[in-house]
PDB file of C-alpha atoms and ligand atoms in Angstrom:
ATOM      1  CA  UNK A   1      83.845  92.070 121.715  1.00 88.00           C
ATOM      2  CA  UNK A   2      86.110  94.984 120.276  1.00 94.00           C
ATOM      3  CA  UNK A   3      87.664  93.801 117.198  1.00 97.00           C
ATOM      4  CA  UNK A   4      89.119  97.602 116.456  1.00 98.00           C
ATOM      5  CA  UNK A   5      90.104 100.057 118.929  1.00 97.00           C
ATOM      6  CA  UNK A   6      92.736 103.575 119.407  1.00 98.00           C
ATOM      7  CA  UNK A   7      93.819 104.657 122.743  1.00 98.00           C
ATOM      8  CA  UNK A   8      94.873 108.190 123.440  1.00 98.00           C
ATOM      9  CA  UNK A   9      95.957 108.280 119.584  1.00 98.00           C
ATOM     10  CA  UNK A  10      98.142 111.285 118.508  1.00 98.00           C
ATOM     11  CA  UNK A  11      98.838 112.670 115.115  1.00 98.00           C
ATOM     12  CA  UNK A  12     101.920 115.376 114.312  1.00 98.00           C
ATOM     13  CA  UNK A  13     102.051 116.449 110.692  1.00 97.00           C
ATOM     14  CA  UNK A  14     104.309 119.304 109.950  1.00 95.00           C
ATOM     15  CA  UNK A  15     104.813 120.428 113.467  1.00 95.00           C
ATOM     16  CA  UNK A  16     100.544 120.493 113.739  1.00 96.00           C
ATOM     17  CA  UNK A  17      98.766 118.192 116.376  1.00 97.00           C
ATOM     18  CA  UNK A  18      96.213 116.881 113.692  1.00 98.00           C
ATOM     19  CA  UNK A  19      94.859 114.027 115.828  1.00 98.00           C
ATOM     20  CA  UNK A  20      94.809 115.178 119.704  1.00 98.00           C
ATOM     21  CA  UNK A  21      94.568 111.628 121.673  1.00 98.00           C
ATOM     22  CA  UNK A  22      91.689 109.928 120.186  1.00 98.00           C
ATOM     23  CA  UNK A  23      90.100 107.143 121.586  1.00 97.00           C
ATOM     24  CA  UNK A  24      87.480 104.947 120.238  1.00 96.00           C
ATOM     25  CA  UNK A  25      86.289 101.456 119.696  1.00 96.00           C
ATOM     26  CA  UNK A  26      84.638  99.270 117.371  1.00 97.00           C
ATOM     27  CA  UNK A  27      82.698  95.649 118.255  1.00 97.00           C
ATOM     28  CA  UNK A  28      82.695  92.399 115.901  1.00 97.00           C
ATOM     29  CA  UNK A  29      79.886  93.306 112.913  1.00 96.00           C
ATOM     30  CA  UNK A  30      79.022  96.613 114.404  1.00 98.00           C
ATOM     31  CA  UNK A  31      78.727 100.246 112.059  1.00 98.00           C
ATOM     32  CA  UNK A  32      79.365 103.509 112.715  1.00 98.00           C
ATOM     33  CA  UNK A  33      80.053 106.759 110.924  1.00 98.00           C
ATOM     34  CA  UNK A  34      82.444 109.328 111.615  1.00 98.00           C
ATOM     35  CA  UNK A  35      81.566 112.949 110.373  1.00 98.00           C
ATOM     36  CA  UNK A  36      82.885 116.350 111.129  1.00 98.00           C
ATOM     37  CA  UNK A  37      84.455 119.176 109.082  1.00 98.00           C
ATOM     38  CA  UNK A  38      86.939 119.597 106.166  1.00 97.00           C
ATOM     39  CA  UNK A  39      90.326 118.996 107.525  1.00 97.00           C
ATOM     40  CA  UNK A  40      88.984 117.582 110.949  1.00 98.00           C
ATOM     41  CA  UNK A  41      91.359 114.646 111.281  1.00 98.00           C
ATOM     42  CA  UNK A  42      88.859 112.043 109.832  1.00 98.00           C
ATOM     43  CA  UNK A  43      91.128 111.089 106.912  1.00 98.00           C
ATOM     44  CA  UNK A  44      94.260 111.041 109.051  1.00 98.00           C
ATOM     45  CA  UNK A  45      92.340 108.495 111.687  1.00 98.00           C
ATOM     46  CA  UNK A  46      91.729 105.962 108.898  1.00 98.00           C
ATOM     47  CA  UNK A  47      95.197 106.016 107.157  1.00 97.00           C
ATOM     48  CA  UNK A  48      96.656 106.090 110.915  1.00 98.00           C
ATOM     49  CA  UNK A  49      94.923 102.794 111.848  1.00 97.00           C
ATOM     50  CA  UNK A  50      95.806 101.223 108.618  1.00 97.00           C
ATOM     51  CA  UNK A  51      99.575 101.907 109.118  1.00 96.00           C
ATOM     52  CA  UNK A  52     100.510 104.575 107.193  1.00 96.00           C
ATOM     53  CA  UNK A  53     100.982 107.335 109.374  1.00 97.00           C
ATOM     54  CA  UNK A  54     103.771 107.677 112.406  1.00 96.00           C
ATOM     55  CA  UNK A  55     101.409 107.861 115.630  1.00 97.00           C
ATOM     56  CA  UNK A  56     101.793 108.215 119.215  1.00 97.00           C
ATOM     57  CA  UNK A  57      99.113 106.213 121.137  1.00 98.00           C
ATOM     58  CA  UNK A  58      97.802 102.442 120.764  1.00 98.00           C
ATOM     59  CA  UNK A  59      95.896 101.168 117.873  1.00 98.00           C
ATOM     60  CA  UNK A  60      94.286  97.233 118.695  1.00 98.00           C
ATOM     61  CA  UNK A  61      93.409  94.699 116.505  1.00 97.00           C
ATOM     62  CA  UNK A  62      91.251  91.986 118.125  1.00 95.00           C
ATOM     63  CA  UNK A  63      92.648  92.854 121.886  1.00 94.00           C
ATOM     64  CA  UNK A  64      96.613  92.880 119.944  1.00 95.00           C
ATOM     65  CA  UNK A  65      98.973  96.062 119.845  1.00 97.00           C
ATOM     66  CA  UNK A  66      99.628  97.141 116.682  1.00 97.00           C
ATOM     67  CA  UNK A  67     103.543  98.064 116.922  1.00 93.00           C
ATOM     68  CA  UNK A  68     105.733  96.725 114.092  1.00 95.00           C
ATOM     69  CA  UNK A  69     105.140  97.527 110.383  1.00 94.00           C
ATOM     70  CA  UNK A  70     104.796  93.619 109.863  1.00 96.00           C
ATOM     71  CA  UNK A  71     101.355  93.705 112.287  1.00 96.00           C
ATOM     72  CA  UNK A  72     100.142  96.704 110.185  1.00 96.00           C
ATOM     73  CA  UNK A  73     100.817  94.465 107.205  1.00 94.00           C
ATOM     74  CA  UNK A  74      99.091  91.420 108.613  1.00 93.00           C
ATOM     75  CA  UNK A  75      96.096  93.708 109.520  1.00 93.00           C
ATOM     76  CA  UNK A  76      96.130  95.216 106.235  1.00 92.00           C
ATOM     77  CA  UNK A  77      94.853  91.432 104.602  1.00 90.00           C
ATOM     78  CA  UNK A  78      91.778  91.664 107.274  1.00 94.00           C
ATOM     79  CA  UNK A  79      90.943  95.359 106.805  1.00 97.00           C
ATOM     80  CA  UNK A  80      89.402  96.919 104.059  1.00 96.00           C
ATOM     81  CA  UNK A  81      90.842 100.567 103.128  1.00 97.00           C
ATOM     82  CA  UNK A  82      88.260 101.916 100.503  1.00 97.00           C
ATOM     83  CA  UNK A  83      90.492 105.716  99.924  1.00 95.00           C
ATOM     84  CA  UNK A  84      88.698 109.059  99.800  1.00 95.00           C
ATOM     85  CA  UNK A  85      90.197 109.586  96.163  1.00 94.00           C
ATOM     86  CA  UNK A  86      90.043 106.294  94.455  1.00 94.00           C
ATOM     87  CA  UNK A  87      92.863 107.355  92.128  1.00 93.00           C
ATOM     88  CA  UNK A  88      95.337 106.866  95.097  1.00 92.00           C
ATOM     89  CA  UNK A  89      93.484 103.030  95.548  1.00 92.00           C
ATOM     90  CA  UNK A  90      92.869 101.951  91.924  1.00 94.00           C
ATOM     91  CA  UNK A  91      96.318 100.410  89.779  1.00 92.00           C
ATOM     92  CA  UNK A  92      95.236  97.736  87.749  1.00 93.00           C
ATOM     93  CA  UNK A  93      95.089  97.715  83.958  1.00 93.00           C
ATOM     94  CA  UNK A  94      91.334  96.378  84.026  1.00 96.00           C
ATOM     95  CA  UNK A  95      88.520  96.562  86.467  1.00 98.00           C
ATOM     96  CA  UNK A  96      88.936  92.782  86.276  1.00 97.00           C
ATOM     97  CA  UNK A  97      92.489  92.636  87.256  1.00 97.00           C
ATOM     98  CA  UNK A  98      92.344  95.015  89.734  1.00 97.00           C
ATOM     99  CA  UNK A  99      88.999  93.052  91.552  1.00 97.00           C
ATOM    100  CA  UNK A 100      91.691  90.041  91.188  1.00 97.00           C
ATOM    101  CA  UNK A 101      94.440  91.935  93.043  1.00 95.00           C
ATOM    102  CA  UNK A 102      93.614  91.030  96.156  1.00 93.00           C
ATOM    103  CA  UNK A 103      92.263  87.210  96.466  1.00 95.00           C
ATOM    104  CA  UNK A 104      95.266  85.987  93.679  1.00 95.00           C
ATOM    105  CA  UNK A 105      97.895  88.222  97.035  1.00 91.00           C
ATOM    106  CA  UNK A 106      96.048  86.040  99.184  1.00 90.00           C
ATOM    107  CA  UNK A 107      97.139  83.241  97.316  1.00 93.00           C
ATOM    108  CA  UNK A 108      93.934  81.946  96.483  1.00 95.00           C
ATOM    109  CA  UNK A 109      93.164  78.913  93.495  1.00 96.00           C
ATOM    110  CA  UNK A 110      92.531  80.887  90.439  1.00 95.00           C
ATOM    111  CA  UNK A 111      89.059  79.313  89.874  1.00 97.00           C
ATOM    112  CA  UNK A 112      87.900  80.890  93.330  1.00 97.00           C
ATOM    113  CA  UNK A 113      89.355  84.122  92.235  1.00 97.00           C
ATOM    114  CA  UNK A 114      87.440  84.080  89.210  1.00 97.00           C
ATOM    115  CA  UNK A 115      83.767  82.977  91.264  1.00 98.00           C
ATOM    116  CA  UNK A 116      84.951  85.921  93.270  1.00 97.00           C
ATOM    117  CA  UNK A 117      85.427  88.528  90.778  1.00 98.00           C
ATOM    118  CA  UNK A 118      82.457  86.865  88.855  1.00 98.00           C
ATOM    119  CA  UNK A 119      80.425  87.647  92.415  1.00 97.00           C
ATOM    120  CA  UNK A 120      81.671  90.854  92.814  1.00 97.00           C
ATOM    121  CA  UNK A 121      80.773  91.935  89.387  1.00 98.00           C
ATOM    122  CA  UNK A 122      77.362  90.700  89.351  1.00 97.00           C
ATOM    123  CA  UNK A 123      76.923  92.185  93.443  1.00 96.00           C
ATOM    124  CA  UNK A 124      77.851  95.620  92.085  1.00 96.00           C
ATOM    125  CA  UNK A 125      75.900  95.419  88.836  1.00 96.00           C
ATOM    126  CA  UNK A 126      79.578  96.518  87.290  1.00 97.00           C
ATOM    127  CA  UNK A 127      79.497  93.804  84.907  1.00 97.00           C
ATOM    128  CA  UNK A 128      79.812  95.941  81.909  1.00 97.00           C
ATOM    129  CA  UNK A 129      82.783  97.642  83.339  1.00 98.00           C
ATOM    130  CA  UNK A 130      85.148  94.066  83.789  1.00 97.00           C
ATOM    131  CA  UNK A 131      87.501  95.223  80.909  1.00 97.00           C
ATOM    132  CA  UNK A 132      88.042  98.748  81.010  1.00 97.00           C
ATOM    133  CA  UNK A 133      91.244 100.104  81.975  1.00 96.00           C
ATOM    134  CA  UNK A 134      90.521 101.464  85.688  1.00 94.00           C
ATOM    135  CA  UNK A 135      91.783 105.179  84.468  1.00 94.00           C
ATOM    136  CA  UNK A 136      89.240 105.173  81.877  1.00 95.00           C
ATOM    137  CA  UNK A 137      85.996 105.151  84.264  1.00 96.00           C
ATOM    138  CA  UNK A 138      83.648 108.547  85.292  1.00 96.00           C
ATOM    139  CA  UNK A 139      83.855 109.161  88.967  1.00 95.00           C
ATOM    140  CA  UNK A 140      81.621 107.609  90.008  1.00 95.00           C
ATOM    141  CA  UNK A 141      82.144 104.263  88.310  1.00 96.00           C
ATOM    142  CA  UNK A 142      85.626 104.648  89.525  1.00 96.00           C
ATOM    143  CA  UNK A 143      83.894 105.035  93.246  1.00 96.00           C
ATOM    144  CA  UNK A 144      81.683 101.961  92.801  1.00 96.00           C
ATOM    145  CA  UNK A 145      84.691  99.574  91.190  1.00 97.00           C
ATOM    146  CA  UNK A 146      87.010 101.069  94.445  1.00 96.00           C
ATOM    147  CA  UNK A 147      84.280  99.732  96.842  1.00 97.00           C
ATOM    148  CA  UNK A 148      84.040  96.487  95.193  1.00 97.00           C
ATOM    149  CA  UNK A 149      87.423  95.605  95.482  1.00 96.00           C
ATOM    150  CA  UNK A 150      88.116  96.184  98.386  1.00 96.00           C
ATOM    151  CA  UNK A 151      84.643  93.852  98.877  1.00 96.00           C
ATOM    152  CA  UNK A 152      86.964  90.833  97.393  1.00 97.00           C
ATOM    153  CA  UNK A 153      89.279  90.922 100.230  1.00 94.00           C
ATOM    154  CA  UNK A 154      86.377  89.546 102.896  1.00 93.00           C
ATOM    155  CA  UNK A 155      87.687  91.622 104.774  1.00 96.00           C
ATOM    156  CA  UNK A 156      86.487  91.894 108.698  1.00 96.00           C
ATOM    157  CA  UNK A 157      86.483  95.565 108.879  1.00 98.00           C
ATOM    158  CA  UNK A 158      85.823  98.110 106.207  1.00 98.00           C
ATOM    159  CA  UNK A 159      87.107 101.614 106.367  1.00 98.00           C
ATOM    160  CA  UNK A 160      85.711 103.747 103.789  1.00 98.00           C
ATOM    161  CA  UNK A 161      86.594 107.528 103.229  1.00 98.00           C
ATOM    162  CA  UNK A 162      83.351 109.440 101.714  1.00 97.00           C
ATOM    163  CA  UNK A 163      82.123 106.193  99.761  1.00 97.00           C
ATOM    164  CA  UNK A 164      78.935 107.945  98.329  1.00 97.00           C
ATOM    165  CA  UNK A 165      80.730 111.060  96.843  1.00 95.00           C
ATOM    166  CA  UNK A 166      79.599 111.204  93.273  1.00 93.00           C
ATOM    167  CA  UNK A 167      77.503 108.374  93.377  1.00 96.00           C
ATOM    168  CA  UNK A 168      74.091 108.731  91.477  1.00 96.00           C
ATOM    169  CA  UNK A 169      70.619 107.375  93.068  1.00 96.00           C
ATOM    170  CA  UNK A 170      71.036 103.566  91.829  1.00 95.00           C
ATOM    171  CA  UNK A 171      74.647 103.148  92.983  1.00 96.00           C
ATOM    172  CA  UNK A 172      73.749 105.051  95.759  1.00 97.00           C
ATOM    173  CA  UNK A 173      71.026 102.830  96.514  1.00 97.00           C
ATOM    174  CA  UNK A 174      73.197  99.775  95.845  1.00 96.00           C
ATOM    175  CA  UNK A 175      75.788 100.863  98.198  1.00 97.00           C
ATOM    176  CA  UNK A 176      73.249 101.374 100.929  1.00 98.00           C
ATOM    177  CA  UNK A 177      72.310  97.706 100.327  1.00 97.00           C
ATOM    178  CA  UNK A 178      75.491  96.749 100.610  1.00 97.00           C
ATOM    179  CA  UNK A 179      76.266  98.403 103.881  1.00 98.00           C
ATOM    180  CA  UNK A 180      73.076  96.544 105.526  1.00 98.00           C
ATOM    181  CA  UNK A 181      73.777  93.331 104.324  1.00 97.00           C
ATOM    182  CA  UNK A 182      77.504  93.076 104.930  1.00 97.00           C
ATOM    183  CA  UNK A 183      78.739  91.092 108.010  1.00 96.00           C
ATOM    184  CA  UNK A 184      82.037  93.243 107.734  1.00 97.00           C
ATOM    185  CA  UNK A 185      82.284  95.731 110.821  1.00 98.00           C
ATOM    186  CA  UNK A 186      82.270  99.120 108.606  1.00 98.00           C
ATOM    187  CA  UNK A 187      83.234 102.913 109.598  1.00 98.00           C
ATOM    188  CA  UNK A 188      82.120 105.008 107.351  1.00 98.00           C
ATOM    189  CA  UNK A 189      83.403 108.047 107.404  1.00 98.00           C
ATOM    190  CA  UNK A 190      80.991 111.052 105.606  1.00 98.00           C
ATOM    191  CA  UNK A 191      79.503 114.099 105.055  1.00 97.00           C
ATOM    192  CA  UNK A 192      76.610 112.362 103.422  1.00 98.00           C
ATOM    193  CA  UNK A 193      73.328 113.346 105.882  1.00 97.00           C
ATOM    194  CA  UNK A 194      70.967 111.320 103.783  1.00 97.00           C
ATOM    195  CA  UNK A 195      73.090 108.150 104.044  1.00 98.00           C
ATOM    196  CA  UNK A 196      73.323 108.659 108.245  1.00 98.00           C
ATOM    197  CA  UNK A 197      69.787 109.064 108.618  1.00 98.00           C
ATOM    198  CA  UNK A 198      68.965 106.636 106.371  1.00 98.00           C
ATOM    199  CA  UNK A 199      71.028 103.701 107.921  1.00 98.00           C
ATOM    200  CA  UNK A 200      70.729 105.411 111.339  1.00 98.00           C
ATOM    201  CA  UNK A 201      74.104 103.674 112.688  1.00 98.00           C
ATOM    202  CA  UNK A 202      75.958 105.426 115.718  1.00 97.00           C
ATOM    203  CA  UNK A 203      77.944 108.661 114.685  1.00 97.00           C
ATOM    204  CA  UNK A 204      81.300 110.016 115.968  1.00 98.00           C
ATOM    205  CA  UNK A 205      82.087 113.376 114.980  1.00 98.00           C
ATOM    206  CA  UNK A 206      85.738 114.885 114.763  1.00 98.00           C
ATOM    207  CA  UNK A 207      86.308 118.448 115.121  1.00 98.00           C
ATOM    208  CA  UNK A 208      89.836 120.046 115.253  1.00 97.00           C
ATOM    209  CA  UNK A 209      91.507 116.386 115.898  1.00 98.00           C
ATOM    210  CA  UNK A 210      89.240 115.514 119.101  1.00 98.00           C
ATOM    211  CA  UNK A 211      86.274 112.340 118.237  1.00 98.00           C
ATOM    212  CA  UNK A 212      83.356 112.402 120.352  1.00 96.00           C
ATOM    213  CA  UNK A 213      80.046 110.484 120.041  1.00 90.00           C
ATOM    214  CA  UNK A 214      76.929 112.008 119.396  1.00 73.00           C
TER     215      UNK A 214
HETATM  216  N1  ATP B   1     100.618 114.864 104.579  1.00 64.06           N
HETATM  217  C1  ATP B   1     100.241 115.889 105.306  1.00 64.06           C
HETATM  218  N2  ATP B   1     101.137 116.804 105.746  1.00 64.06           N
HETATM  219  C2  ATP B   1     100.762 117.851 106.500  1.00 64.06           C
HETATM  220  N3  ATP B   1      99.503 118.079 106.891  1.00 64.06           N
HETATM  221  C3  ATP B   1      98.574 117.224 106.491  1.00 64.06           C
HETATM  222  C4  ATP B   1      98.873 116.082 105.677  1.00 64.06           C
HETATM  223  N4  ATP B   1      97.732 115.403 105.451  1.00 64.06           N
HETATM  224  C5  ATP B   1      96.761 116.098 106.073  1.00 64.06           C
HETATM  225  N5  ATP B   1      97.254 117.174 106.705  1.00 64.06           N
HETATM  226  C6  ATP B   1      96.492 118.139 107.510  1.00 64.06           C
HETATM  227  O1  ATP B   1      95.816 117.424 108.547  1.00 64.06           O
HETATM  228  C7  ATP B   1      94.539 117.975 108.783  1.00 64.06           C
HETATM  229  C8  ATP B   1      93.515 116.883 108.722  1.00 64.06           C
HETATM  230  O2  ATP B   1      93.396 116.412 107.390  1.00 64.06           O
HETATM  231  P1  ATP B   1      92.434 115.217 107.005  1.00 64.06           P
HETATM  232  O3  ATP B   1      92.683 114.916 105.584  1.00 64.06           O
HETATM  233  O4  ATP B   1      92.578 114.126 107.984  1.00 64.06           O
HETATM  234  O5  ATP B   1      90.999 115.924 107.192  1.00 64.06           O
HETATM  235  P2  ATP B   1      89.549 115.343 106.906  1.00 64.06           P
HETATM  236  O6  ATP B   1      88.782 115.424 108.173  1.00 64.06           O
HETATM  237  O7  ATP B   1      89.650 114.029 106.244  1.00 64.06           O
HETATM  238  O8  ATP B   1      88.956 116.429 105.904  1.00 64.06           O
HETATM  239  P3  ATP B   1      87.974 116.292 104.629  1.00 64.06           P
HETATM  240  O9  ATP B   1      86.565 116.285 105.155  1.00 64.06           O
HETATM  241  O10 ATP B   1      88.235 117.528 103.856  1.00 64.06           O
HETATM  242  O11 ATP B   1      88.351 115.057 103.872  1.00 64.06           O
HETATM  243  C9  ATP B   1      94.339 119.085 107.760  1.00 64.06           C
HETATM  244  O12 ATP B   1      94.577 120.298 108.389  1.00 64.06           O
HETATM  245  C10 ATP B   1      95.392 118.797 106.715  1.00 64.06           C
HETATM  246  O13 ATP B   1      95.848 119.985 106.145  1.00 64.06           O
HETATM  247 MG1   MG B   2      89.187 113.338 104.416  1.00 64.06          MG
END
């Protein structure tokens, strides 16, 4: 069963095609990566499907059209956007608050958002990091603390824009565990070759706007 899929999806920025009628698909739990070169398209695919883009085309969410801006906003509480620069994602004053964002939107108890952000901390091994301001964090941390909230949402699919860039070996590693143990469909999108042939998922490459599988 597809839960995510585009149909003949086209981008125009500035007068350029950037996405040329894309089409591709994504089943209930499945994981795939999408590679390709520097201004390919990939980028532009993601923030496309989440909404923010004007498109020609059809984007579905479990079998549904997305058409209005209030779809793209229902679809935005059940998909995960983890951005390629985590500056444009993270807000919050605190790692804390910010891994709170998203279960206190959802309108969630405040005990369960605390066992969540408690959960989260402890699954990323970010304890450490629960109280300082989000601006304040290397690169990498701020990669890491990006990943995990988006983590908070449950969400059923995860898009995630170059998630291992900067990452040293143990959040590398940790990362990697998280992407096999998650029930979350994921697309990955990377130029990462260890991570693809270490998880060995299906790949998709964009070149010049087209995707094709490999
Ligand atoms: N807001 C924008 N206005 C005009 N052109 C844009 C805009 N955003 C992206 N583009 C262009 O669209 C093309 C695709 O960009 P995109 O960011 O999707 O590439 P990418 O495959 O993600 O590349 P990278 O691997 O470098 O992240 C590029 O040529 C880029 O210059
Ligand atoms: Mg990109």
């Amino acid at each position: 069963m597809e839960v995510l899929s585009v149909e003949n999806l086209k981008v125009e920025l500035e007068g350029r095609e950037v996405l040329k009628g894309v089409n591709f698909s994504i089943e209930y739990g499945e994981k795939v990566f999408i590679t390709g070169p520097n201004g390919a398209g990939k980028t532009t695919l993601l923030e496309t499907v989440m909404g923010f883009i004007p498109f020609t085309g059809r984007i579905f969410y479990r079998g549904k059209p997305l058409e209005s801006e209030r779809d793209f906003e229902e679809v935005r509480g059940r998909i995960g956007y983890v951005f390629q620069n985590p500056d444009d994602q993270l807000f919050a004053p605190t790692v804390e608050e910010e891994l709170a964002f998203a279960p206190l939107v959802k309108g969630l108890k405040r005990e369960e958002v605390k066992r969540i952000v408690e959960t989260t901390l402890r699954e990323f091994e970010i304890e450490h990091l629960r109280g300082k301001p989000t601006y304040k964090l290397s690169g990498g941390e701020k990669r890491i603390v990006s990943v995990a909230c988006v983590v908070t949402m449950d969400p059923e699919v995860i898009l995630l824009d170059e998630p291992t860039t900067g990452l040293d070996r143990k959040r590398w590693n940790k990362l990697v565990e998280f992407f096999e143990e998650t029930e979350s469909s994921l697309i990955v999108v990377t130029h990462d070759t260890r991570l693809m042939e270490r998880l060995g998922w299906k790949r998709f490459v964009m070149e010049d706007g087209e995707l094709r599988g490999e």
